[in-house]
C-alpha cells in the first residue's frame, strides 16, 4: 500500500517538473511596457482605495483610464474613490460609463450595481418654490371674462 502512495506522489512530482520545464514564450508571459503600466496603475489604484487613500486612487486610476479608455475596472474603481471623496457628480459619470460599457458584455454581476449607483449619485435639479412675503405660494390670478 505504501509503495502505491509513493508511486503516485512521484508521478505527480514528475508531471509538475515536466510542466514547469516547458519553454515559456515571451508573448504569453510578458506584457509590453504600456500594458504593464496599465496593470501597475490599476493595482496601485485599487490598493490605495482599500487603504483609504482616495486621492491617490483617483490619480492612479485616472492614469489607467488615459492608457486604456475601455478599462471598465479603472472607471469602476475610480468611481468608488470619487464617491468616497464626496464627489458624487464625478462618481455618477464614471458609474454611468461603466453601466454603458457593461450593458452588452459578459461581465456577470461584477459591475451590476453601476447603473443604480449612477442614478443614486446623480444630482437632482429642483427649481426652488416661489413664495410671496407671507411664506405661502402665490395664488393664481383669476382671469376675468369680458361679457
Coordinates of N, CA, C and O in Angstrom, one line a residue:
X1 N 0.8 -1.2 0.0 CA 0.0 0.0 0.0 C 0.9 1.3 0.0 O 0.6 2.2 -0.7
X2 N 1.9 1.2 0.8 CA 2.8 2.4 0.9 C 3.5 2.6 -0.5 O 3.7 3.8 -0.8
X3 N 3.9 1.6 -1.2 CA 4.6 1.8 -2.5 C 3.6 2.5 -3.5 O 4.1 3.2 -4.3
X4 N 2.3 2.2 -3.4 CA 1.4 2.8 -4.3 C 1.3 4.3 -4.1 O 1.3 5.1 -5.0
X5 N 1.3 4.7 -2.8 CA 1.3 6.2 -2.5 C 2.5 6.8 -3.0 O 2.5 8.0 -3.5
X6 N 3.7 6.2 -2.8 CA 4.9 6.7 -3.2 C 5.0 6.9 -4.7 O 5.5 7.9 -5.2
X7 N 4.5 5.9 -5.4 CA 4.5 5.9 -6.9 C 3.6 7.1 -7.3 O 4.0 7.8 -8.3
X8 N 2.4 7.2 -6.7 CA 1.5 8.3 -7.1 C 2.1 9.7 -6.8 O 2.0 10.6 -7.7
X9 N 2.8 9.8 -5.7 CA 3.4 11.1 -5.3 C 4.5 11.4 -6.3 O 4.7 12.5 -6.7
X10 N 5.3 10.4 -6.6 CA 6.5 10.6 -7.5 C 6.0 10.9 -8.9 O 6.5 11.8 -9.6
X11 N 4.9 10.3 -9.4 CA 4.3 10.6 -10.7 C 3.8 12.1 -10.7 O 4.0 12.8 -11.7
X12 N 3.2 12.5 -9.7 CA 2.7 13.9 -9.6 C 3.8 14.9 -9.6 O 3.8 15.9 -10.3
X13 N 4.9 14.6 -8.9 CA 6.1 15.4 -8.9 C 6.7 15.5 -10.2 O 7.1 16.5 -10.7
X14 N 6.9 14.3 -10.9 CA 7.5 14.3 -12.2 C 6.6 15.1 -13.2 O 7.2 15.8 -14.0
X15 N 5.3 15.0 -13.1 CA 4.5 15.7 -14.0 C 4.6 17.2 -13.8 O 4.7 18.0 -14.7
X16 N 4.7 17.6 -12.5 CA 4.9 19.0 -12.2 C 6.2 19.6 -12.8 O 6.2 20.7 -13.3
X17 N 7.2 18.8 -12.6 CA 8.5 19.2 -13.1 C 8.5 19.3 -14.6 O 9.0 20.3 -15.2
X18 N 7.9 18.4 -15.3 CA 7.8 18.4 -16.7 C 7.0 19.6 -17.2 O 7.4 20.2 -18.2
X19 N 5.9 19.9 -16.6 CA 5.2 21.1 -17.0 C 5.9 22.4 -16.8 O 5.9 23.3 -17.6
X20 N 6.7 22.5 -15.7 CA 7.5 23.7 -15.4 C 8.7 23.8 -16.4 O 9.1 24.9 -16.6
X21 N 9.1 22.7 -16.9 CA 10.3 22.7 -17.8 C 9.9 23.1 -19.2 O 10.8 23.4 -20.0
X22 N 8.7 23.2 -19.5 CA 8.2 23.6 -20.8 C 8.7 25.0 -21.1 O 8.7 25.9 -20.2
X23 N 9.2 25.3 -22.3 CA 9.7 26.7 -22.6 C 8.5 27.6 -22.6 O 7.5 27.3 -23.2
X24 N 8.7 28.8 -22.0 CA 7.7 29.8 -22.0 C 8.0 30.8 -23.0 O 9.1 31.3 -23.2
X25 N 6.9 31.2 -23.8 CA 7.1 32.2 -24.8 C 7.0 33.5 -24.2 O 6.2 33.7 -23.2
X26 N 7.7 34.5 -24.6 CA 7.7 35.8 -24.1 C 6.3 36.5 -24.2 O 5.8 37.2 -23.4
X27 N 5.7 36.2 -25.3 CA 4.4 36.8 -25.6 C 3.3 36.3 -24.6 O 2.3 37.0 -24.3
X28 N 3.5 35.1 -24.1 CA 2.5 34.5 -23.2 C 2.6 35.0 -21.8 O 1.7 35.1 -21.1
X29 N 3.8 35.4 -21.4 CA 4.1 35.7 -20.0 C 4.5 37.2 -19.8 O 4.6 37.6 -18.7
X30 N 4.8 37.9 -20.8 CA 5.3 39.2 -20.6 C 4.4 40.2 -21.3 O 3.8 40.0 -22.4
X31 N 4.2 41.4 -20.7 CA 3.4 42.4 -21.2 C 4.3 43.5 -21.8 O 5.4 43.7 -21.4
X32 N 3.8 44.2 -22.8 CA 4.6 45.3 -23.3 C 4.5 46.4 -22.2 O 3.8 46.4 -21.3
X33 N 5.3 47.4 -22.4 CA 5.5 48.5 -21.4 C 4.2 49.2 -21.1 O 3.9 49.5 -19.9
X34 N 3.4 49.5 -22.1 CA 2.1 50.2 -21.9 C 1.1 49.3 -21.1 O 0.4 49.8 -20.2
X35 N 1.1 48.0 -21.5 CA 0.2 47.1 -20.7 C 0.6 46.9 -19.3 O -0.2 46.9 -18.4
X36 N 1.9 46.9 -19.1 CA 2.5 46.7 -17.7 C 2.1 48.0 -16.9 O 1.8 47.9 -15.7
X37 N 2.2 49.1 -17.5 CA 1.9 50.4 -16.8 C 0.4 50.4 -16.5 O 0.1 50.9 -15.4
X38 N -0.4 50.0 -17.4 CA -1.8 49.9 -17.1 C -2.1 49.0 -15.9 O -2.8 49.4 -15.0
X39 N -1.5 47.8 -15.9 CA -1.7 46.9 -14.8 C -1.2 47.5 -13.5 O -1.8 47.4 -12.4
X40 N 0.0 48.1 -13.5 CA 0.5 48.8 -12.3 C -0.4 49.8 -11.8 O -0.6 49.9 -10.6
X41 N -0.9 50.7 -12.7 CA -1.8 51.8 -12.2 C -3.1 51.2 -11.7 O -3.6 51.7 -10.7
X42 N -3.7 50.2 -12.3 CA -4.9 49.6 -11.8 C -4.6 49.0 -10.4 O -5.4 49.1 -9.5
X43 N -3.5 48.3 -10.3 CA -3.2 47.6 -9.0 C -3.0 48.6 -7.9 O -3.5 48.5 -6.8
X44 N -2.1 49.6 -8.2 CA -1.8 50.6 -7.2 C -3.1 51.5 -6.8 O -3.3 51.8 -5.7
X45 N -3.9 51.7 -7.8 CA -5.2 52.4 -7.6 C -6.1 51.7 -6.7 O -6.7 52.2 -5.7
X46 N -6.2 50.4 -6.9 CA -7.1 49.5 -6.1 C -6.6 49.4 -4.7 O -7.3 49.4 -3.7
X47 N -5.2 49.3 -4.5 CA -4.6 49.2 -3.2 C -4.8 50.5 -2.4 O -5.2 50.5 -1.3
X48 N -4.7 51.7 -3.1 CA -4.9 52.9 -2.5 C -6.3 53.1 -2.0 O -6.6 53.6 -0.9
X49 N -7.3 52.6 -2.8 CA -8.7 52.6 -2.5 C -8.9 51.8 -1.2 O -9.6 52.3 -0.3
X50 N -8.4 50.6 -1.2 CA -8.6 49.8 0.0 C -8.0 50.4 1.3 O -8.5 50.2 2.4
X51 N -6.9 51.1 1.1 CA -6.2 51.7 2.2 C -6.8 53.1 2.6 O -6.4 53.7 3.6
X52 N -7.8 53.5 1.9 CA -8.5 54.8 2.2 C -7.8 56.0 1.7 O -8.1 57.1 2.0
X53 N -6.8 55.8 0.8 CA -6.1 57.0 0.2 C -6.8 57.3 -1.1 O -6.3 56.9 -2.2
X54 N -7.9 57.9 -1.1 CA -8.8 58.1 -2.2 C -8.2 59.0 -3.3 O -8.4 58.8 -4.4
X55 N -7.5 60.1 -2.9 CA -6.9 61.0 -3.8 C -5.9 60.2 -4.7 O -5.8 60.4 -5.9
X56 N -5.0 59.4 -4.0 CA -4.0 58.6 -4.8 C -4.7 57.6 -5.7 O -4.3 57.4 -6.8
X57 N -5.8 57.0 -5.2 CA -6.5 56.1 -6.0 C -7.1 56.7 -7.3 O -7.0 56.2 -8.4
X58 N -7.7 57.9 -7.1 CA -8.2 58.6 -8.3 C -7.1 59.0 -9.2 O -7.2 58.8 -10.5
X59 N -5.9 59.4 -8.7 CA -4.8 59.7 -9.6 C -4.3 58.5 -10.4 O -4.2 58.6 -11.6
X60 N -4.1 57.4 -9.7 CA -3.6 56.2 -10.4 C -4.6 55.6 -11.4 O -4.3 55.2 -12.5
X61 N -5.9 55.6 -11.0 CA -6.9 55.1 -11.8 C -7.2 56.0 -13.0 O -7.6 55.5 -14.1
X62 N -7.0 57.3 -12.8 CA -7.1 58.2 -14.0 C -6.0 58.0 -15.0 O -6.3 58.1 -16.2
X63 N -4.8 57.7 -14.5 CA -3.7 57.3 -15.4 C -4.1 56.0 -16.2 O -3.8 55.9 -17.4
X64 N -4.7 55.1 -15.5 CA -5.1 53.8 -16.2 C -6.2 54.1 -17.3 O -6.1 53.5 -18.3
X65 N -7.1 55.0 -17.0 CA -8.1 55.4 -18.0 C -7.4 56.1 -19.2 O -7.8 55.8 -20.3
X66 N -6.4 56.9 -18.9 CA -5.7 57.5 -20.0 C -5.0 56.5 -20.9 O -4.9 56.6 -22.1
X67 N -4.5 55.4 -20.3 CA -3.8 54.4 -21.1 C -4.8 53.5 -21.8 O -4.5 53.0 -22.9
X68 N -5.9 53.3 -21.2 CA -6.9 52.4 -21.9 C -8.3 52.9 -21.5 O -8.8 52.7 -20.4
X69 N -8.9 53.7 -22.4 CA -10.2 54.3 -22.2 C -11.3 53.2 -22.2 O -12.5 53.6 -21.9
X70 N -11.0 52.0 -22.4 CA -12.0 50.9 -22.4 C -11.9 50.0 -21.2 O -12.5 49.0 -21.1
X71 N -11.1 50.5 -20.2 CA -10.9 49.7 -19.0 C -12.1 49.9 -18.0 O -12.2 50.9 -17.3
X72 N -12.9 48.9 -18.0 CA -14.1 49.0 -17.1 C -13.7 49.1 -15.7 O -14.2 49.9 -14.9
X73 N -12.7 48.3 -15.3 CA -12.2 48.3 -13.9 C -11.7 49.7 -13.5 O -12.0 50.1 -12.4
X74 N -11.0 50.3 -14.3 CA -10.4 51.7 -14.0 C -11.6 52.6 -13.7 O -11.5 53.4 -12.7
X75 N -12.6 52.7 -14.6 CA -13.7 53.6 -14.3 C -14.5 53.2 -13.1 O -14.9 54.1 -12.3
X76 N -14.7 51.9 -12.9 CA -15.5 51.5 -11.7 C -14.8 51.8 -10.4 O -15.4 52.4 -9.5
X77 N -13.5 51.5 -10.3 CA -12.8 51.8 -9.0 C -12.6 53.3 -8.8 O -12.5 53.7 -7.7
X78 N -12.4 54.0 -9.9 CA -12.3 55.4 -9.8 C -13.6 56.0 -9.3 O -13.6 56.9 -8.5
X79 N -14.7 55.5 -9.8 CA -16.0 56.0 -9.3 C -16.2 55.7 -7.8 O -16.7 56.6 -7.1
X80 N -15.7 54.5 -7.4 CA -15.8 54.2 -5.9 C -15.0 55.3 -5.1 O -15.4 55.8 -4.1
X81 N -13.7 55.5 -5.6 CA -12.9 56.5 -4.9 C -13.5 57.9 -4.9 O -13.5 58.6 -3.8
X82 N -14.1 58.3 -6.0 CA -14.7 59.6 -6.1 C -15.9 59.7 -5.2 O -16.2 60.7 -4.5
X83 N -16.7 58.6 -5.1 CA -17.8 58.5 -4.3 C -17.4 58.7 -2.8 O -18.0 59.5 -2.0
X84 N -16.4 58.0 -2.4 CA -15.9 58.1 -1.0 C -15.3 59.5 -0.7 O -15.3 59.9 0.5
X85 N -14.9 60.2 -1.7 CA -14.3 61.6 -1.5 C -15.5 62.6 -1.5 O -15.2 63.8 -1.2
X86 N -16.7 62.2 -1.8 CA -17.8 63.1 -1.8 C -18.0 63.8 -3.1 O -18.9 64.7 -3.2
X87 N -17.4 63.3 -4.1 CA -17.5 63.9 -5.5 C -18.6 63.1 -6.2 O -18.3 62.4 -7.2
X88 N -19.8 63.3 -5.8 CA -20.9 62.5 -6.3 C -21.1 62.6 -7.8 O -21.4 61.7 -8.5
X89 N -21.1 63.9 -8.3 CA -21.3 64.1 -9.7 C -20.3 63.4 -10.6 O -20.7 62.7 -11.6
X90 N -19.0 63.5 -10.2 CA -18.0 62.8 -11.0 C -18.1 61.3 -10.9 O -17.9 60.5 -11.8
X91 N -18.5 60.8 -9.7 CA -18.6 59.4 -9.5 C -19.8 58.8 -10.3 O -19.7 57.8 -10.9
X92 N -20.9 59.6 -10.4 CA -22.1 59.2 -11.1 C -21.7 59.1 -12.6 O -22.2 58.2 -13.3
X93 N -20.9 60.0 -13.1 CA -20.5 60.0 -14.5 C -19.7 58.7 -14.8 O -19.9 58.0 -15.8
X94 N -18.8 58.3 -13.9 CA -18.0 57.1 -14.1 C -18.8 55.9 -14.0 O -18.7 54.9 -14.8
X95 N -19.8 55.8 -13.0 CA -20.7 54.7 -12.9 C -21.5 54.6 -14.1 O -21.8 53.5 -14.6
X96 N -22.0 55.7 -14.7 CA -22.8 55.6 -15.9 C -22.0 55.1 -17.1 O -22.5 54.3 -17.8
X97 N -20.8 55.5 -17.2 CA -19.9 54.9 -18.2 C -19.7 53.4 -18.1 O -19.8 52.7 -19.0
X98 N -19.5 53.0 -16.8 CA -19.4 51.5 -16.6 C -20.7 50.8 -17.0 O -20.6 49.7 -17.6
X99 N -21.8 51.4 -16.6 CA -23.1 50.7 -17.0 C -23.2 50.6 -18.5 O -23.7 49.6 -19.0
X100 N -22.9 51.6 -19.2 CA -23.0 51.6 -20.7 C -22.0 50.6 -21.2 O -22.3 49.8 -22.1
X101 N -20.8 50.6 -20.7 CA -19.7 49.7 -21.2 C -20.1 48.2 -21.0 O -19.7 47.3 -21.7
X102 N -20.8 47.9 -19.9 CA -21.0 46.5 -19.5 C -22.4 46.0 -19.9 O -22.8 44.9 -19.6
X103 N -23.2 46.9 -20.5 CA -24.6 46.6 -20.8 C -24.7 45.3 -21.7 O -25.5 44.4 -21.4
X104 N -23.8 45.2 -22.7 CA -23.9 44.0 -23.6 C -22.7 43.1 -23.5 O -22.6 42.1 -24.2
X105 N -21.9 43.2 -22.5 CA -20.8 42.4 -22.3 C -21.0 41.2 -21.3 O -22.1 41.1 -20.8
X106 N -20.0 40.4 -21.2 CA -20.1 39.2 -20.3 C -19.4 39.5 -19.1 O -18.3 38.9 -18.8
X107 N -19.9 40.4 -18.3 CA -19.2 40.8 -17.0 C -19.9 40.2 -15.8 O -19.4 40.4 -14.7
X108 N -20.9 39.4 -16.0 CA -21.6 38.8 -14.9 C -22.2 39.9 -14.0 O -22.7 40.9 -14.4
X109 N -22.1 39.6 -12.7 CA -22.7 40.6 -11.7 C -21.6 41.5 -11.1 O -21.9 42.2 -10.2
X110 N -20.4 41.4 -11.7 CA -19.3 42.2 -11.1 C -19.6 43.7 -11.0 O -19.3 44.4 -10.1
X111 N -20.2 44.2 -12.1 CA -20.4 45.7 -12.2 C -21.9 46.0 -12.2 O -22.3 47.0 -12.6
X112 N -22.8 45.1 -11.7 CA -24.2 45.2 -11.8 C -24.8 46.4 -11.0 O -25.8 46.9 -11.4
X113 N -24.0 46.8 -10.1 CA -24.5 48.0 -9.2 C -24.2 49.3 -9.8 O -24.6 50.3 -9.3
X114 N -23.5 49.4 -10.9 CA -23.0 50.6 -11.5 C -24.2 51.5 -11.9 O -24.2 52.7 -11.6
X115 N -25.2 51.0 -12.6 CA -26.3 51.8 -13.0 C -27.1 52.4 -11.8 O -27.5 53.6 -11.8
X116 N -27.4 51.5 -10.8 CA -28.1 52.0 -9.7 C -27.3 53.1 -8.9 O -27.9 54.1 -8.4
X117 N -26.0 52.9 -8.8 CA -25.2 53.9 -8.1 C -25.1 55.2 -8.9 O -25.2 56.3 -8.3
X118 N -25.1 55.1 -10.2 CA -25.1 56.3 -11.0 C -26.4 57.1 -10.8 O -26.4 58.3 -10.7
X119 N -27.5 56.4 -10.7 CA -28.8 57.1 -10.5 C -28.9 57.7 -9.1 O -29.4 58.7 -8.9
X120 N -28.3 57.0 -8.1 CA -28.4 57.5 -6.8 C -27.5 58.7 -6.6 O -27.9 59.6 -5.8
X121 N -26.4 58.7 -7.3 CA -25.5 59.8 -7.0 C -25.7 61.0 -8.0 O -25.1 62.1 -7.7
X122 N -26.5 60.8 -9.0 CA -26.8 61.9 -9.9 C -27.5 63.0 -9.2 O -28.4 62.8 -8.5
X123 N -27.0 64.3 -9.4 CA -27.6 65.4 -8.7 C -29.0 65.6 -9.2 O -29.3 65.5 -10.4
X124 N -29.9 65.9 -8.3 CA -31.3 66.2 -8.7 C -31.4 67.7 -8.8 O -31.2 68.4 -7.8
X125 N -31.9 68.2 -9.9 CA -32.0 69.7 -10.1 C -33.5 70.0 -9.9 O -34.3 69.7 -10.7
X126 N -33.7 70.7 -8.8 CA -35.1 71.1 -8.5 C -35.1 72.6 -8.5 O -34.3 73.3 -7.9
X127 N -36.2 73.1 -9.1 CA -36.3 74.6 -9.0 C -36.9 75.0 -7.7 O -37.8 74.3 -7.2
X128 N -36.4 76.0 -7.1 CA -36.9 76.5 -5.8 C -38.4 76.9 -5.9 O -38.7 77.5 -6.9
X129 N -39.1 76.6 -4.9 CA -40.5 77.1 -4.9 C -40.6 78.6 -4.7 O -39.9 79.1 -3.9
X130 N -41.4 79.2 -5.5 CA -41.6 80.6 -5.4 C -42.6 80.9 -4.3 O -43.6 80.3 -4.2
X131 N -42.2 81.8 -3.4 CA -43.1 82.2 -2.3 C -43.3 83.7 -2.3 O -42.4 84.4 -2.8
X132 N -44.3 84.1 -1.7 CA -44.5 85.6 -1.5 C -44.1 85.9 -0.1 O -43.8 85.0 0.7
X133 N -44.2 87.1 0.3 CA -43.7 87.5 1.6 C -44.4 86.8 2.8 O -43.9 86.7 3.8
X134 N -45.6 86.3 2.6 CA -46.3 85.6 3.6 C -45.8 84.2 3.8 O -46.1 83.5 4.8
X135 N -44.9 83.7 2.9 CA -44.4 82.4 3.0 C -45.2 81.3 2.3 O -44.8 80.2 2.3
X136 N -46.3 81.8 1.8 CA -47.2 80.8 1.0 C -46.9 81.0 -0.5 O -46.5 82.0 -0.9
X137 N -47.2 79.9 -1.2 CA -47.0 80.0 -2.7 C -48.0 81.1 -3.2 O -49.1 81.3 -2.7
X138 N -47.6 81.7 -4.3 CA -48.5 82.8 -4.8 C -49.8 82.2 -5.4 O -49.8 81.0 -5.8
X139 N -50.9 82.9 -5.2 CA -52.2 82.5 -5.7 C -52.3 82.7 -7.2 O -51.7 83.7 -7.7
X140 N -53.0 81.9 -7.9 CA -53.1 82.0 -9.3 C -54.1 83.2 -9.6 O -55.1 83.3 -8.9
X141 N -53.8 84.0 -10.5 CA -54.7 85.1 -10.8 C -55.9 84.6 -11.5 O -55.8 83.8 -12.4
X142 N -57.0 85.1 -11.1 CA -58.3 84.8 -11.8 C -58.4 85.6 -13.0 O -58.2 86.8 -13.0
X143 N -58.7 84.9 -14.1 CA -59.0 85.6 -15.4 C -60.4 86.2 -15.4 O -61.4 85.5 -15.1
X144 N -60.5 87.4 -15.7 CA -61.9 88.0 -15.8 C -62.4 87.8 -17.2 O -61.7 88.0 -18.2
X145 N -63.6 87.4 -17.3 CA -64.2 87.3 -18.6 C -64.9 88.6 -18.9 O -65.7 89.1 -18.1
X146 N -64.8 89.1 -20.1 CA -65.4 90.3 -20.6 C -66.7 89.9 -21.3 O -66.6 89.4 -22.4
X147 N -67.8 90.1 -20.7 CA -69.1 89.7 -21.3 C -70.0 90.9 -21.4 O -70.1 91.8 -20.7

